[in-house]
Amino acid sequence: MEQTKIITKKKDGLFYVSRLATIFSILMYVSYIPQIMDNLNGSQGNPIQPLCAALNSTLWVSYGLLKKKHDWPVVIANLPGIVLGLVTFFTSL
């Protein structure tokens, strides 16, 4: 009789670092919300940085989706950057 082995994958330090990086990436883009509010209240900021962030996020989301095995943490971490970067850019004009 053949014995079936149950293989469990132990989560290493890299797993936890990647999850923490995903959380902080999202927080970085959410931090645009106060600037968006200031922009809407009339004190426009510099539009270059949020535009670069939006373009950078678009490239990373594309990378994550174009990989043979989608890299969902990269996609999820950068989606807010596209939306909030563009909103910040347009409200600062």
Coordinates of N, CA and C in Angstrom, one line a residue:
M1 N 0.8 -1.2 0.0 CA 0.0 0.0 0.0 C 0.9 1.2 0.0
E2 N 0.6 2.1 -0.9 CA 1.4 3.4 -1.0 C 0.9 4.4 -0.1
Q3 N 1.8 5.0 0.6 CA 1.5 6.0 1.6 C 1.4 7.4 0.9
T4 N 0.4 8.1 1.1 CA 0.2 9.4 0.6 C 0.8 10.5 1.5
K5 N 1.7 11.3 1.0 CA 2.3 12.3 1.8 C 1.5 13.6 1.6
I6 N 1.3 14.3 2.7 CA 0.6 15.6 2.7 C 1.8 16.6 2.7
I7 N 1.8 17.4 1.7 CA 2.9 18.4 1.6 C 2.3 19.7 2.0
T8 N 3.0 20.3 3.0 CA 2.5 21.6 3.4 C 3.7 22.6 3.1
K9 N 3.3 23.7 2.6 CA 4.3 24.7 2.3 C 4.5 25.7 3.4
K10 N 5.6 25.7 4.0 CA 5.9 26.6 5.1 C 6.1 28.0 4.5
K11 N 5.5 29.0 5.1 CA 5.6 30.4 4.7 C 6.9 31.0 5.2
D12 N 7.8 31.4 4.3 CA 9.1 31.9 4.7 C 9.0 33.4 4.9
G13 N 10.2 34.0 5.3 CA 10.3 35.4 5.5 C 9.9 36.3 4.3
L14 N 10.2 35.8 3.1 CA 9.9 36.5 1.9 C 8.4 36.7 1.7
F15 N 7.6 35.7 2.1 CA 6.2 35.7 2.0 C 5.7 36.9 2.8
Y16 N 6.2 37.0 4.0 CA 5.7 38.1 4.9 C 6.2 39.5 4.5
V17 N 7.4 39.5 3.9 CA 7.9 40.8 3.4 C 7.1 41.3 2.2
S18 N 6.7 40.3 1.3 CA 5.9 40.7 0.2 C 4.5 41.2 0.6
R19 N 3.9 40.6 1.6 CA 2.6 41.1 2.0 C 2.7 42.5 2.7
L20 N 3.8 42.7 3.5 CA 4.0 44.0 4.1 C 4.2 45.0 3.1
A21 N 5.0 44.7 2.1 CA 5.3 45.7 1.0 C 4.0 46.0 0.2
T22 N 3.1 45.0 0.0 CA 1.9 45.3 -0.6 C 1.0 46.3 0.2
I23 N 1.0 46.1 1.5 CA 0.2 47.0 2.4 C 0.8 48.4 2.3
F24 N 2.1 48.5 2.4 CA 2.7 49.8 2.4 C 2.6 50.5 1.0
S25 N 2.6 49.7 0.0 CA 2.4 50.3 -1.3 C 1.0 50.9 -1.4
I26 N 0.0 50.2 -1.0 CA -1.4 50.8 -1.0 C -1.5 52.0 -0.1
L27 N -0.9 52.0 1.1 CA -0.9 53.1 1.9 C -0.2 54.3 1.3
M28 N 0.9 54.1 0.6 CA 1.6 55.2 -0.1 C 0.6 55.9 -1.1
Y29 N -0.2 55.2 -1.8 CA -1.1 55.8 -2.8 C -2.3 56.4 -2.1
V30 N -2.8 55.8 -1.0 CA -3.9 56.3 -0.3 C -3.5 57.7 0.3
S31 N -2.2 57.9 0.6 CA -1.8 59.1 1.2 C -1.9 60.3 0.2
Y32 N -2.3 60.1 -1.0 CA -2.6 61.1 -2.0 C -4.0 61.8 -1.6
I33 N -4.8 61.2 -0.9 CA -6.1 61.7 -0.7 C -6.1 63.1 0.0
P34 N -5.3 63.4 1.0 CA -5.2 64.7 1.5 C -4.8 65.7 0.4
Q35 N -3.9 65.4 -0.4 CA -3.4 66.3 -1.5 C -4.6 66.5 -2.5
I36 N -5.3 65.5 -2.8 CA -6.5 65.7 -3.7 C -7.5 66.6 -3.1
M37 N -7.7 66.5 -1.7 CA -8.7 67.4 -1.1 C -8.1 68.8 -1.1
D38 N -6.8 69.0 -0.9 CA -6.3 70.3 -0.9 C -6.4 70.9 -2.3
N39 N -6.1 70.1 -3.3 CA -6.3 70.5 -4.7 C -7.7 71.0 -5.0
L40 N -8.6 70.2 -4.6 CA -10.0 70.5 -4.8 C -10.5 71.8 -4.1
N41 N -9.7 72.1 -3.0 CA -10.0 73.4 -2.2 C -9.3 74.6 -2.7
G42 N -8.5 74.4 -3.9 CA -7.9 75.6 -4.5 C -6.4 75.7 -4.3
S43 N -5.8 74.9 -3.5 CA -4.3 75.0 -3.4 C -3.6 73.9 -4.2
Q44 N -3.5 74.1 -5.5 CA -2.9 73.1 -6.4 C -1.5 72.8 -6.1
G45 N -1.1 71.5 -6.1 CA 0.3 71.1 -5.9 C 0.9 70.8 -7.2
N46 N 2.1 70.3 -7.2 CA 2.9 69.9 -8.4 C 2.3 68.6 -9.0
P47 N 1.9 68.6 -10.3 CA 1.3 67.5 -10.9 C 2.3 66.4 -11.4
I48 N 3.6 66.7 -11.4 CA 4.6 65.8 -12.0 C 4.7 64.5 -11.2
Q49 N 4.9 64.6 -9.9 CA 5.1 63.4 -9.1 C 3.9 62.4 -9.2
P50 N 2.6 62.8 -9.0 CA 1.5 61.9 -9.1 C 1.4 61.3 -10.5
L51 N 1.7 62.1 -11.5 CA 1.7 61.5 -12.9 C 2.7 60.4 -13.1
C52 N 3.9 60.7 -12.6 CA 5.0 59.6 -12.6 C 4.6 58.4 -11.9
A53 N 3.9 58.6 -10.7 CA 3.5 57.5 -9.9 C 2.4 56.7 -10.6
A54 N 1.5 57.4 -11.3 CA 0.4 56.7 -12.1 C 1.0 55.9 -13.2
L55 N 2.0 56.5 -13.9 CA 2.6 55.8 -15.0 C 3.4 54.6 -14.5
N56 N 4.2 54.7 -13.4 CA 4.9 53.7 -12.8 C 4.0 52.5 -12.4
S57 N 2.9 52.9 -11.8 CA 1.9 51.9 -11.3 C 1.3 51.1 -12.5
T58 N 1.0 51.9 -13.6 CA 0.5 51.2 -14.8 C 1.4 50.2 -15.4
L59 N 2.7 50.5 -15.4 CA 3.7 49.6 -15.8 C 3.8 48.3 -14.9
W60 N 3.7 48.5 -13.6 CA 3.8 47.4 -12.7 C 2.5 46.5 -12.8
V61 N 1.4 47.1 -13.0 CA 0.2 46.3 -13.1 C 0.2 45.5 -14.4
S62 N 0.7 46.2 -15.5 CA 0.9 45.5 -16.7 C 1.8 44.3 -16.6
Y63 N 2.9 44.5 -15.9 CA 3.9 43.4 -15.7 C 3.2 42.3 -14.9
G64 N 2.5 42.6 -13.8 CA 1.9 41.6 -13.0 C 0.8 40.8 -13.8
L65 N 0.1 41.4 -14.7 CA -0.9 40.7 -15.5 C -0.3 40.0 -16.7
L66 N 0.8 40.5 -17.2 CA 1.4 39.8 -18.4 C 2.2 38.6 -18.1
K67 N 2.6 38.4 -16.9 CA 3.4 37.3 -16.5 C 2.5 36.0 -16.8
K68 N 3.2 34.9 -17.1 CA 2.5 33.7 -17.4 C 1.6 33.3 -16.2
K69 N 2.2 33.3 -15.0 CA 1.4 33.2 -13.8 C 1.3 34.5 -13.2
H70 N 0.1 35.1 -13.2 CA -0.2 36.5 -12.8 C 0.4 36.7 -11.4
D71 N 1.0 37.9 -11.2 CA 1.6 38.3 -10.0 C 0.6 39.2 -9.3
W72 N -0.4 38.6 -8.6 CA -1.5 39.4 -8.0 C -1.0 40.4 -6.9
P73 N -0.1 40.0 -6.0 CA 0.3 41.1 -5.1 C 0.9 42.3 -5.7
V74 N 1.6 42.2 -6.9 CA 2.1 43.4 -7.6 C 0.9 44.1 -8.2
V75 N 0.0 43.4 -8.7 CA -1.2 44.1 -9.4 C -2.0 44.8 -8.3
I76 N -2.3 44.1 -7.2 CA -3.2 44.7 -6.1 C -2.5 45.9 -5.5
A77 N -1.1 45.8 -5.3 CA -0.4 46.9 -4.7 C -0.3 48.2 -5.5
N78 N -0.4 48.0 -6.8 CA -0.3 49.2 -7.7 C -1.6 49.7 -8.3
L79 N -2.7 49.0 -8.2 CA -3.9 49.5 -8.8 C -4.3 50.9 -8.2
P80 N -4.2 51.0 -6.8 CA -4.6 52.3 -6.3 C -3.7 53.4 -6.8
G81 N -2.4 53.1 -7.2 CA -1.5 54.1 -7.7 C -2.0 54.7 -9.0
I82 N -2.6 53.9 -9.8 CA -3.1 54.3 -11.1 C -4.2 55.3 -10.9
V83 N -5.2 54.9 -10.1 CA -6.4 55.7 -9.9 C -6.1 57.0 -9.1
L84 N -5.5 56.8 -8.0 CA -5.2 58.0 -7.1 C -4.1 58.9 -7.7
G85 N -3.2 58.3 -8.4 CA -2.1 59.2 -9.1 C -2.8 60.0 -10.1
L86 N -3.7 59.5 -10.9 CA -4.3 60.2 -12.0 C -5.3 61.3 -11.4
V87 N -6.0 60.9 -10.4 CA -6.9 61.9 -9.8 C -6.1 63.0 -9.2
T88 N -5.0 62.7 -8.5 CA -4.2 63.8 -7.9 C -3.6 64.7 -9.0
F89 N -3.1 64.0 -10.1 CA -2.6 64.8 -11.3 C -3.6 65.7 -11.8
F90 N -4.8 65.2 -12.1 CA -5.8 66.1 -12.8 C -6.4 67.2 -11.8
T91 N -6.4 66.9 -10.5 CA -6.9 67.9 -9.6 C -5.9 69.0 -9.3
S92 N -4.6 68.7 -9.7 CA -3.5 69.7 -9.4 C -3.3 70.6 -10.6
L93 N -4.0 70.4 -11.7 CA -3.8 71.2 -12.9 C -4.5 72.6 -12.7

